[in-house]
Amino acid sequence: MIGVPLRLKTAVALVLLGLLTLLAGIGQRTIWAPSETFTASAPADAGAAPLTVIDQNLRTLHGGTVKINIEGDGNFLLASGRPDDVDAWVGKTAHNTVTGVSEDGKSLQVEHADGEPTAPNPAGSDLWVSTENASGELEYSWTPPADGDWTLLLASDGTQPAPASVSMTFPNDTSTPWAIPLMVLGSLLILGGIALALLSLRKRNGEGDGNGKGSGFAQRARARTEARSSSRVTMAAAGVVAAAVVAGTGVAASATSPAPSPDSSAAPQDQSGSPVLLDAQFRRILEQVSSAADAGDAAKDAKKLAGRVGGTELEVRTQNYKIRSRVGSYEARMPVRSTKLLTTVVTSNRDWPRSVLAVTQGDGNVVPQLLTLVQSSPRENYKLVETNPLQPGTTFPTINRDGTETLAATDKTGLLYSGEEAMSGLADRLTSADSPFKDKLVEGKSSPYIADTLSYQAEVVKAGENGNFSFTHKVVPESTIVFRTADGGALVLGRINFGFEGTPKAAGDKLSIGDDAAALAGGKETTTGMVLSFAESMAVYVPPAGSTDPMKLVAATRGLVGASFK
């Protein structure tokens, strides 16, 4: 009878221990559960600077969405861009960079870089994929606009200090690796205690049957059976407890060493293969270019073009406005449309200058128009430098829309001709009917730009009874842009200066020019000679190396840019 009370006491102890263990496990999931987020703030002594960069590594530091709270005086903006674009725009300007979080998770780590005290206002830069404008306070959920790395730039107007009150809320590790093992362990201890108590009661009842009578052999056999049963219950409980402890240890190890998210621990991604513009950026830029061109065309005012039009197109349109203000019948340049965007070509070369193309056919575009846009430096926006109608019946070459390589004009790698050779060949082809490139560069039957140019030049010479006329076509080397096509060939774009000179054959002979040229020259007749200048915007397809196909003229147009008397 001495063993029964001891077993009952042990059973009670197991039940109590089980209850405590079960409550401890439940507590880890409830009252002791860790917060789902934690917030870190920028230190007050970080130092003032006109720009603050928030490093791309913070977005994936703890997985999940990061929320940013910013407070500042007046208006400010938060812009999102590729890390290399943000770095290039910041340049040598003094700035702060939020690089990480302190070990206790309470403070943001901020590094200060000295430099120029001010910067241009970053608002409206084409480098930003998106911008958030705020006054006083901004709450921002940091989500990537596309694959790859993204950095944030915080600024007021480039002259005033960027807002200094910055806090970031990160997802916290809410795992409780011991909660389930403790709950399982507690439950098993309770069950073990109950089982032991039942065995003890059974023994007590068994000893009372028959008033303690029975053979000694039977009593000893019964005692051995009960001892084995009690041992099995104890060993089973111990085994399950051990298994639960081992499982808990495994869960704990997993929780303290979580598998990294796909990009949380990786080094910053190389952006070299990324297109310099996303579709949303491209469309926004194209709309702004189109609006500027529309405003200039409507007012015949080149000043309205300056922000979004440059290079050849600014020169041609400026002179077009001047002529049209004096010659009402003179044809306007084809309008620039952002709608009915047929295709885009975006370079993946991330150095500057950067070039992109768009093919559109909106209202007023009889044929699709090829638009060439160039960004000269990080702090400048893209400008339309050439507009070029596709030749009727011509198929635009296939180019990877996810970003393609741009080549130097002298680079012949994988090509039948380099960009420089292609443009030089075209210039020679336009100058001479017997050009060596006669069969090496062709055009479609329904788009005889080359044939019409040669015919016009021959007719002027033949009809010039009072004058001697000459024609030149010279490449402007710095204008040449080369894009790799999907078949390994290239699309070459550039400007050729078309010169038309005339001198009287004899003293007293007069040469006459048209009304359009007269608007620029200041008169219609000359006895000393005249010079007309046209800008030709051209696009040529170059086959890949090893091909037996000729080059093909894809797009061509010209505009009068100068007229003068000698």
Coordinates of C-alpha atoms in Angstrom, one line a residue:
M1 CA 0.0 0.0 0.0
I2 CA 3.0 2.3 0.4
G3 CA 3.5 2.5 -3.5
V4 CA 0.0 3.7 -4.2
P5 CA 0.2 7.1 -2.4
L6 CA 3.6 7.7 -4.0
R7 CA 2.2 7.0 -7.5
L8 CA -0.7 9.4 -6.8
K9 CA 1.7 12.1 -5.7
T10 CA 3.8 11.6 -8.8
A11 CA 0.6 11.8 -11.0
V12 CA -0.4 15.0 -9.4
A13 CA 3.0 16.5 -9.9
L14 CA 3.0 15.5 -13.6
V15 CA -0.4 17.0 -14.1
L16 CA 0.7 20.3 -12.4
L17 CA 3.9 20.4 -14.4
G18 CA 2.0 19.7 -17.6
L19 CA -0.4 22.5 -16.8
L20 CA 2.5 24.9 -16.3
T21 CA 4.2 23.8 -19.5
L22 CA 1.0 24.0 -21.5
L23 CA 0.3 27.6 -20.2
A24 CA 3.9 28.6 -21.0
G25 CA 3.4 27.4 -24.6
I26 CA 0.1 29.2 -24.9
G27 CA 1.6 32.4 -23.4
Q28 CA 4.3 32.4 -26.2
R29 CA 1.5 32.6 -28.7
T30 CA -0.5 35.3 -26.8
I31 CA 0.7 37.6 -24.0
W32 CA 4.4 37.0 -24.8
A33 CA 4.1 37.0 -28.6
P34 CA 6.5 39.3 -30.3
S35 CA 5.2 42.4 -32.1
E36 CA 4.5 41.9 -35.8
T37 CA 6.5 45.0 -36.7
F38 CA 9.3 47.2 -35.3
T39 CA 10.1 50.8 -36.1
A40 CA 13.5 52.4 -36.5
S41 CA 14.1 56.2 -36.7
A42 CA 16.8 58.3 -38.1
P43 CA 19.0 59.9 -35.5
A44 CA 18.5 63.6 -34.9
D45 CA 22.2 64.3 -35.2
A46 CA 22.6 62.9 -38.7
G47 CA 23.4 66.3 -40.2
A48 CA 21.6 68.4 -42.7
A49 CA 21.9 67.8 -46.5
P50 CA 19.7 68.7 -49.5
L51 CA 19.4 65.0 -50.5
T52 CA 18.7 61.8 -48.6
V53 CA 19.2 58.4 -50.3
I54 CA 17.5 55.3 -48.8
D55 CA 19.5 52.3 -49.8
Q56 CA 17.9 49.6 -51.8
N57 CA 19.0 46.9 -49.2
L58 CA 16.5 48.2 -46.7
R59 CA 13.6 47.2 -48.8
T60 CA 14.4 43.5 -48.4
L61 CA 16.2 43.6 -45.0
H62 CA 13.4 41.7 -43.2
G63 CA 11.2 40.6 -46.0
G64 CA 7.7 41.9 -46.5
T65 CA 6.6 45.5 -47.2
V66 CA 8.5 48.3 -45.5
K67 CA 6.5 51.4 -44.5
I68 CA 8.2 54.8 -44.3
N69 CA 7.0 57.8 -42.4
I70 CA 8.5 61.2 -43.3
E71 CA 7.9 64.5 -41.6
G72 CA 9.2 67.8 -42.8
D73 CA 8.6 71.5 -43.3
G74 CA 6.9 72.5 -46.5
N75 CA 6.8 70.4 -49.7
F76 CA 9.1 67.5 -50.5
L77 CA 9.2 64.5 -52.7
L78 CA 10.2 60.8 -52.5
A79 CA 11.4 59.4 -55.8
S80 CA 12.1 55.8 -56.8
G81 CA 14.8 54.9 -59.3
R82 CA 17.5 52.3 -60.1
P83 CA 20.4 52.6 -57.7
D84 CA 22.9 53.6 -60.4
D85 CA 20.4 56.2 -61.7
V86 CA 20.0 57.7 -58.2
D87 CA 23.7 57.7 -57.6
A88 CA 24.3 59.4 -61.0
W89 CA 21.8 62.1 -60.3
V90 CA 23.1 62.8 -56.8
G91 CA 26.6 63.1 -58.2
K92 CA 28.8 65.3 -56.1
T93 CA 26.0 66.9 -54.0
A94 CA 26.2 66.6 -50.2
H95 CA 23.8 63.9 -49.1
N96 CA 22.8 61.5 -46.3
T97 CA 22.4 57.8 -47.0
V98 CA 20.2 55.5 -44.9
T99 CA 22.2 52.3 -45.0
G100 CA 20.8 50.0 -42.3
V101 CA 19.3 49.4 -38.9
S102 CA 21.0 49.3 -35.5
E103 CA 21.3 46.0 -33.6
D104 CA 18.6 46.9 -31.2
G105 CA 16.3 47.7 -34.1
K106 CA 15.5 51.2 -32.8
S107 CA 17.7 53.5 -35.0
L108 CA 18.4 53.8 -38.7
Q109 CA 22.0 53.9 -39.6
V110 CA 22.8 57.1 -41.6
E111 CA 26.0 58.0 -43.4
H112 CA 26.8 61.6 -44.3
A113 CA 28.8 62.5 -47.4
D114 CA 30.1 66.1 -47.9
G115 CA 29.8 67.8 -51.3
E116 CA 28.2 70.6 -53.1
P117 CA 25.6 72.4 -50.9
T118 CA 22.8 72.4 -53.4
A119 CA 21.4 70.5 -56.4
P120 CA 18.7 71.1 -59.0
N121 CA 15.2 70.3 -58.0
P122 CA 14.8 66.5 -58.7
A123 CA 11.1 66.9 -59.4
G124 CA 10.2 65.9 -62.9
S125 CA 13.4 64.0 -63.7
D126 CA 13.0 61.2 -66.3
L127 CA 15.2 58.9 -64.1
W128 CA 12.4 58.4 -61.6
V129 CA 10.0 55.5 -62.1
S130 CA 7.6 57.1 -59.7
T131 CA 7.5 60.0 -57.3
E132 CA 5.4 60.8 -54.2
N133 CA 4.8 64.5 -53.5
A134 CA 3.9 65.6 -50.0
S135 CA 3.5 68.6 -47.7
G136 CA 4.4 68.2 -44.1
E137 CA 4.0 64.4 -43.8
L138 CA 4.1 61.3 -46.0
E139 CA 3.3 57.7 -45.3
Y140 CA 4.7 55.4 -48.0
S141 CA 4.6 51.7 -48.6
W142 CA 7.8 50.7 -50.3
T143 CA 7.0 48.2 -53.1
P144 CA 9.2 47.6 -56.1
P145 CA 7.8 48.8 -59.5
A146 CA 9.6 45.9 -61.3
D147 CA 12.2 43.3 -60.8
G148 CA 15.7 44.3 -59.6
D149 CA 17.0 46.8 -57.1
W150 CA 15.3 50.2 -56.4
T151 CA 16.6 53.1 -54.3
L152 CA 14.7 56.0 -52.9
L153 CA 15.7 59.7 -53.1
L154 CA 14.2 62.2 -50.6
A155 CA 14.5 65.9 -51.2
S156 CA 12.8 69.3 -50.8
D157 CA 13.8 71.4 -53.7
G158 CA 17.5 70.7 -53.9
T159 CA 18.4 73.9 -52.1
Q160 CA 16.7 73.4 -48.7
P161 CA 17.6 70.4 -46.4
A162 CA 15.8 67.2 -47.0
P163 CA 13.3 66.2 -44.3
A164 CA 15.2 64.9 -41.3
S165 CA 12.4 63.1 -39.5
V166 CA 12.4 59.6 -41.2
S167 CA 11.2 56.4 -39.6
M168 CA 10.8 53.0 -41.2
T169 CA 8.6 50.2 -40.0
F170 CA 9.8 46.7 -40.8
P171 CA 8.1 43.3 -40.6
N172 CA 9.3 41.6 -37.4
D173 CA 10.2 37.9 -36.8
T174 CA 7.0 36.7 -35.0
S175 CA 8.0 33.0 -34.9
T176 CA 7.6 31.3 -31.5
P177 CA 9.6 28.1 -32.1
W178 CA 9.0 26.7 -28.5
A179 CA 5.2 27.4 -28.3
I180 CA 4.0 24.2 -30.0
P181 CA 6.6 21.9 -28.4
L182 CA 5.7 23.3 -25.0
M183 CA 2.0 22.9 -25.6
V184 CA 2.5 19.3 -26.8
L185 CA 4.8 18.6 -23.9
G186 CA 2.4 20.0 -21.4
S187 CA -0.5 18.0 -22.8
L188 CA 1.6 14.8 -22.7
L189 CA 2.6 15.4 -19.1
I190 CA -1.0 15.9 -18.1
L191 CA -2.0 12.7 -19.9
G192 CA 0.9 10.8 -18.3
G193 CA -0.2 12.0 -14.8
I194 CA -3.8 11.0 -15.4
A195 CA -2.7 7.6 -16.6
L196 CA -0.5 7.1 -13.6
A197 CA -3.3 8.1 -11.3
L198 CA -5.7 5.6 -12.9
L199 CA -3.1 2.8 -12.5
S200 CA -2.7 3.6 -8.8
L201 CA -6.5 3.5 -8.2
R202 CA -6.7 0.2 -10.1
K203 CA -4.0 -1.3 -7.9
R204 CA -5.8 -0.1 -4.8
N205 CA -9.1 -1.7 -5.9
G206 CA -7.3 -4.9 -6.9
E207 CA -5.7 -5.3 -3.5
G208 CA -9.1 -4.9 -1.7
D209 CA -10.8 -7.8 -3.7
G210 CA -11.1 -11.1 -1.7
N211 CA -10.1 -9.3 1.5
G212 CA -6.5 -9.7 0.6
K213 CA -6.9 -13.4 0.0
G214 CA -5.3 -15.4 -2.9
S215 CA -2.2 -17.3 -3.5
G216 CA 1.2 -15.6 -3.1
F217 CA 2.0 -16.6 -6.7
A218 CA -1.0 -14.7 -8.0
Q219 CA -0.3 -11.7 -6.0
R220 CA 3.3 -11.6 -7.2
A221 CA 2.2 -12.0 -10.8
R222 CA -0.2 -9.2 -10.5
A223 CA 2.4 -6.9 -8.9
R224 CA 4.8 -7.6 -11.8
T225 CA 2.1 -6.9 -14.4
E226 CA 1.2 -3.6 -12.8
A227 CA 4.9 -2.6 -12.5
R228 CA 5.4 -3.3 -16.2
S229 CA 2.3 -1.3 -17.1
S230 CA 3.5 1.6 -14.9
S231 CA 6.9 1.4 -16.5
R232 CA 5.5 1.4 -20.0
V233 CA 3.3 4.5 -19.2
T234 CA 6.4 6.3 -17.8
M235 CA 8.7 5.3 -20.6
A236 CA 6.0 6.3 -23.3
A237 CA 5.6 9.7 -21.7
A238 CA 9.3 10.1 -21.5
G239 CA 9.7 9.1 -25.1
V240 CA 7.1 11.6 -26.3
V241 CA 8.6 14.3 -24.2
A242 CA 12.0 13.6 -25.7
A243 CA 10.6 13.7 -29.2
A244 CA 8.9 17.0 -28.4
V245 CA 12.1 18.4 -27.1
V246 CA 14.0 17.3 -30.1
A247 CA 11.3 18.7 -32.4
G248 CA 11.3 22.0 -30.5
T249 CA 15.1 22.2 -30.8
G250 CA 14.7 21.7 -34.6
V251 CA 12.1 24.4 -34.9
A252 CA 14.2 26.7 -32.8
A253 CA 17.2 26.2 -35.0
S254 CA 15.1 26.8 -38.0
A255 CA 13.7 30.0 -36.5
T256 CA 17.0 31.4 -35.5
S257 CA 18.5 30.8 -38.9
P258 CA 15.7 31.5 -41.3
A259 CA 16.1 30.8 -45.0
P260 CA 16.8 34.1 -46.7
S261 CA 14.2 35.5 -49.0
P262 CA 15.2 35.4 -52.7
D263 CA 16.9 38.8 -52.6
S264 CA 17.3 39.6 -48.9
S265 CA 20.9 38.6 -48.5
A266 CA 22.0 38.9 -52.1
A267 CA 24.4 41.5 -53.2
P268 CA 22.9 44.4 -55.2
Q269 CA 22.0 43.2 -58.6
D270 CA 23.9 44.3 -61.7
Q271 CA 21.7 46.7 -63.6
S272 CA 23.7 46.4 -66.8
G273 CA 21.1 44.2 -68.5
S274 CA 18.1 46.3 -67.4
P275 CA 16.4 48.6 -69.9
V276 CA 17.0 52.3 -69.0
L277 CA 13.2 53.0 -69.0
L278 CA 10.2 51.0 -67.9
D279 CA 7.1 51.2 -70.1
A280 CA 5.4 53.6 -67.7
Q281 CA 8.4 55.9 -67.8
F282 CA 8.6 55.8 -71.5
R283 CA 4.9 56.6 -72.0
R284 CA 5.1 59.5 -69.5
I285 CA 8.1 60.9 -71.3
L286 CA 6.6 60.5 -74.7
E287 CA 3.4 62.3 -73.6
Q288 CA 5.5 65.3 -72.4
V289 CA 7.5 65.4 -75.6
S290 CA 4.3 65.3 -77.7
S291 CA 2.7 68.1 -75.6
A292 CA 5.8 70.3 -76.0
A293 CA 5.8 69.7 -79.8
D294 CA 2.1 70.4 -80.1
A295 CA 2.5 73.7 -78.1
G296 CA 5.4 74.8 -80.3
D297 CA 3.7 73.8 -83.5
A298 CA 0.4 75.6 -82.6
A299 CA 2.2 78.8 -81.6
K300 CA 5.0 78.5 -84.2
D301 CA 7.2 79.3 -81.3
A302 CA 10.5 77.3 -80.9
K303 CA 10.8 78.5 -77.3
K304 CA 8.0 76.2 -76.3
L305 CA 10.1 73.2 -77.7
A306 CA 13.2 73.9 -75.7
G307 CA 12.5 71.6 -72.7
R308 CA 11.7 68.5 -74.7
V309 CA 13.0 69.0 -78.3
G310 CA 16.7 69.4 -79.2
G311 CA 19.3 68.5 -81.8
T312 CA 18.2 68.2 -85.5
E313 CA 14.5 68.3 -84.7
L314 CA 14.8 71.6 -82.8
E315 CA 16.7 73.1 -85.7
V316 CA 14.4 71.9 -88.4
R317 CA 11.2 72.9 -86.5
T318 CA 12.6 76.3 -85.7
Q319 CA 13.3 77.1 -89.3
N320 CA 9.9 75.5 -90.3
Y321 CA 8.1 78.0 -88.0
K322 CA 10.1 80.9 -89.5
I323 CA 9.2 79.9 -93.0
R324 CA 5.5 79.2 -92.2
S325 CA 5.2 82.6 -90.6
R326 CA 6.0 84.2 -94.0
V327 CA 4.8 81.5 -96.4
G328 CA 1.3 80.3 -95.4
S329 CA 1.3 77.4 -97.9
Y330 CA 4.6 75.9 -96.6
E331 CA 4.0 72.4 -95.2
A332 CA 4.3 71.9 -91.4
R333 CA 6.4 69.1 -90.0
M334 CA 4.6 65.9 -89.2
P335 CA 3.0 66.1 -85.7
V336 CA 4.6 64.2 -82.9
R337 CA 2.1 61.8 -81.3
S338 CA 2.4 59.7 -78.2
T339 CA -0.8 57.7 -79.0
K340 CA -1.0 54.6 -81.0
L341 CA 2.4 53.5 -79.8
L342 CA 3.4 50.7 -82.2
T343 CA 6.7 49.8 -80.6
T344 CA 9.5 51.0 -78.4
V345 CA 13.2 50.5 -78.5
V346 CA 15.1 51.0 -75.2
T347 CA 18.8 50.7 -74.7
S348 CA 20.2 48.5 -71.9
N349 CA 23.5 50.4 -72.0
R350 CA 23.3 52.4 -68.8
D351 CA 26.0 55.0 -69.6
W352 CA 25.2 58.4 -71.0
P353 CA 24.1 59.6 -73.4
R354 CA 21.2 57.2 -73.6
S355 CA 19.0 56.7 -76.7
V356 CA 15.5 55.3 -77.1
L357 CA 13.1 55.0 -80.0
A358 CA 9.4 55.0 -80.4
V359 CA 7.3 54.3 -83.5
T360 CA 3.9 56.0 -83.3
Q361 CA 1.0 56.7 -85.8
G362 CA -1.5 59.0 -84.3
D363 CA -3.6 61.8 -85.8
G364 CA -1.8 63.5 -88.7
N365 CA 0.7 60.7 -89.2
V366 CA 0.0 59.4 -92.7
V367 CA 2.7 56.7 -92.1
P368 CA 4.2 55.5 -88.9
Q369 CA 6.8 57.9 -87.5
L370 CA 10.1 56.9 -85.9
L371 CA 11.0 59.2 -83.0
T372 CA 14.5 59.3 -81.6
L373 CA 14.9 60.5 -78.0
V374 CA 18.3 61.1 -76.3
Q375 CA 19.1 61.8 -72.6
S376 CA 22.5 63.5 -72.6
S377 CA 23.3 63.3 -68.9
P378 CA 21.7 62.1 -65.7
R379 CA 20.2 65.5 -64.7
E380 CA 18.9 66.3 -68.2
N381 CA 15.6 64.9 -69.5
Y382 CA 15.1 63.1 -72.7
K383 CA 14.7 65.3 -75.8
L384 CA 13.3 64.5 -79.2
V385 CA 16.3 64.9 -81.6
E386 CA 14.8 63.4 -84.8
T387 CA 11.4 62.6 -86.3
N388 CA 11.5 60.3 -89.3
P389 CA 8.6 58.8 -91.2
L390 CA 9.0 55.1 -92.1
Q391 CA 9.3 54.5 -95.8
P392 CA 6.0 53.3 -97.2
G393 CA 6.0 49.5 -97.5
T394 CA 9.0 49.1 -95.2
T395 CA 9.0 46.7 -92.4
F396 CA 10.5 48.0 -89.1
P397 CA 13.1 45.5 -87.9
T398 CA 12.4 43.4 -84.9
I399 CA 14.2 44.6 -81.8
N400 CA 14.0 43.2 -78.2
R401 CA 11.6 45.4 -76.3
D402 CA 13.1 44.3 -72.9
G403 CA 16.2 46.3 -73.7
T404 CA 18.8 46.0 -76.5
E405 CA 22.4 46.9 -76.9
T406 CA 23.6 50.1 -78.4
L407 CA 26.9 50.1 -80.3
A408 CA 29.5 52.7 -81.0
A409 CA 29.3 54.0 -84.6
T410 CA 32.7 52.4 -85.3
D411 CA 31.8 49.0 -83.8
K412 CA 31.4 46.4 -86.5
T413 CA 31.0 43.4 -84.1
G414 CA 28.7 40.9 -85.7
L415 CA 27.6 43.3 -88.5
L416 CA 28.0 43.5 -92.2
Y417 CA 28.9 47.2 -91.8
S418 CA 29.5 49.4 -88.8
G419 CA 27.1 52.3 -88.2
E420 CA 29.7 54.7 -89.5
E421 CA 30.2 52.7 -92.7
A422 CA 26.4 52.4 -93.2
M423 CA 25.8 56.2 -92.9
S424 CA 28.8 57.0 -95.1
G425 CA 27.6 54.5 -97.7
L426 CA 24.1 56.1 -97.6
A427 CA 25.6 59.6 -98.0
D428 CA 27.6 58.4 -101.0
R429 CA 24.6 56.7 -102.5
L430 CA 22.6 59.9 -102.3
T431 CA 25.3 61.9 -103.9
S432 CA 26.2 59.7 -106.9
A433 CA 24.1 57.6 -109.1
D434 CA 27.2 55.4 -109.7
S435 CA 28.0 55.0 -106.0
P436 CA 29.8 51.8 -105.0
F437 CA 26.9 51.3 -102.6
K438 CA 24.3 51.2 -105.4
D439 CA 23.7 47.5 -104.9
K440 CA 24.7 47.4 -101.3
L441 CA 22.0 49.7 -100.0
V442 CA 18.5 49.5 -101.4
E443 CA 15.0 50.9 -100.8
G444 CA 11.5 49.6 -101.5
K445 CA 9.8 50.2 -104.8
S446 CA 7.1 52.1 -103.1
S447 CA 9.5 54.4 -101.1
P448 CA 11.9 55.9 -103.6
Y449 CA 13.6 58.5 -101.4
I450 CA 17.1 57.7 -102.8
A451 CA 15.8 57.6 -106.4
D452 CA 13.9 60.8 -106.0
T453 CA 16.9 62.6 -104.6
L454 CA 19.2 61.5 -107.4
S455 CA 16.5 62.5 -110.0
Y456 CA 16.0 65.9 -108.4
Q457 CA 19.7 66.6 -108.4
A458 CA 20.1 65.5 -112.1
E459 CA 17.1 67.7 -113.2
V460 CA 18.4 70.8 -111.5
V461 CA 21.8 70.4 -113.1
K462 CA 20.3 69.8 -116.5
A463 CA 17.8 72.7 -116.3
G464 CA 20.3 75.2 -114.9
E465 CA 20.9 77.3 -117.9
N466 CA 22.2 80.3 -115.9
G467 CA 24.0 78.5 -113.1
N468 CA 26.4 75.8 -112.1
F469 CA 25.0 73.5 -109.3
S470 CA 26.6 71.0 -107.0
F471 CA 25.2 68.7 -104.3
T472 CA 26.8 67.2 -101.2
H473 CA 25.6 64.8 -98.6
K474 CA 27.8 64.7 -95.5
V475 CA 27.3 62.6 -92.4
V476 CA 27.2 64.3 -89.0
P477 CA 29.3 61.7 -87.0
E478 CA 28.1 62.6 -83.5
S479 CA 24.5 62.0 -84.5
T480 CA 24.9 58.3 -85.4
I481 CA 23.1 55.9 -83.1
V482 CA 23.2 52.1 -83.5
F483 CA 20.7 49.6 -82.0
R484 CA 21.2 45.9 -82.2
T485 CA 18.3 44.1 -83.8
A486 CA 16.9 40.7 -82.8
D487 CA 18.5 38.9 -85.7
G488 CA 22.0 40.1 -84.8
G489 CA 21.9 43.0 -87.3
A490 CA 21.5 46.7 -86.5
L491 CA 19.3 49.7 -87.0
V492 CA 21.5 52.8 -87.7
L493 CA 20.1 56.3 -87.3
G494 CA 21.7 59.6 -87.9
R495 CA 21.8 62.9 -89.7
I496 CA 23.2 63.8 -93.1
N497 CA 23.7 67.4 -94.1
F498 CA 22.5 67.9 -97.6
G499 CA 24.1 70.9 -99.3
F500 CA 22.9 72.6 -102.5
E501 CA 25.1 75.3 -104.0
G502 CA 24.7 77.3 -107.1
T503 CA 26.7 80.0 -108.8
P504 CA 25.8 82.1 -111.9
K505 CA 27.5 80.9 -115.1
A506 CA 28.2 84.4 -116.3
A507 CA 28.3 87.9 -115.0
G508 CA 24.8 89.3 -114.8
D509 CA 23.1 85.9 -114.6
K510 CA 20.6 85.6 -111.9
L511 CA 19.6 82.6 -109.8
S512 CA 16.2 82.3 -108.2
I513 CA 15.2 80.4 -105.1
G514 CA 11.8 79.3 -103.9
D515 CA 9.6 81.2 -101.4
D516 CA 10.6 78.9 -98.6
A517 CA 14.3 79.5 -99.0
A518 CA 13.7 83.2 -99.6
A519 CA 12.1 83.4 -96.2
L520 CA 15.5 82.4 -94.7
A521 CA 17.8 84.1 -97.2
G522 CA 16.0 87.5 -97.2
G523 CA 15.4 87.6 -100.9
K524 CA 14.5 85.5 -104.0
E525 CA 17.3 86.3 -106.5
T526 CA 21.1 86.5 -106.5
T527 CA 23.8 87.3 -109.0
T528 CA 26.6 86.1 -106.6
G529 CA 25.4 82.6 -105.8
M530 CA 23.4 80.8 -103.2
V531 CA 23.7 78.0 -100.6
L532 CA 20.8 75.9 -99.4
S533 CA 21.1 73.5 -96.4
F534 CA 18.9 70.6 -95.5
A535 CA 19.0 68.3 -92.6
E536 CA 18.3 64.7 -93.6
S537 CA 17.1 62.3 -90.8
M538 CA 17.9 58.7 -91.9
A539 CA 17.5 55.2 -90.6
V540 CA 19.2 52.2 -92.2
Y541 CA 19.0 48.5 -91.5
V542 CA 22.3 46.6 -91.5
P543 CA 22.3 42.8 -91.8
P544 CA 24.4 40.6 -89.5
A545 CA 27.9 39.6 -90.6
G546 CA 27.9 36.8 -93.2
S547 CA 24.6 37.8 -94.8
T548 CA 24.4 38.3 -98.5
D549 CA 21.5 40.7 -98.2
P550 CA 22.0 44.5 -98.9
M551 CA 21.4 47.2 -96.4
K552 CA 17.9 48.7 -96.5
L553 CA 16.6 52.2 -96.1
V554 CA 14.0 52.2 -93.3
A555 CA 13.1 55.8 -92.8
A556 CA 14.1 59.1 -94.4
T557 CA 13.0 62.8 -94.4
R558 CA 14.6 66.2 -94.9
G559 CA 14.0 69.7 -93.7
L560 CA 15.3 73.0 -94.9
V561 CA 17.5 74.6 -92.2
G562 CA 19.4 77.3 -94.0
A563 CA 19.4 79.5 -97.1
S564 CA 21.9 82.3 -97.9
F565 CA 23.5 84.2 -100.7
K566 CA 27.2 84.2 -101.3

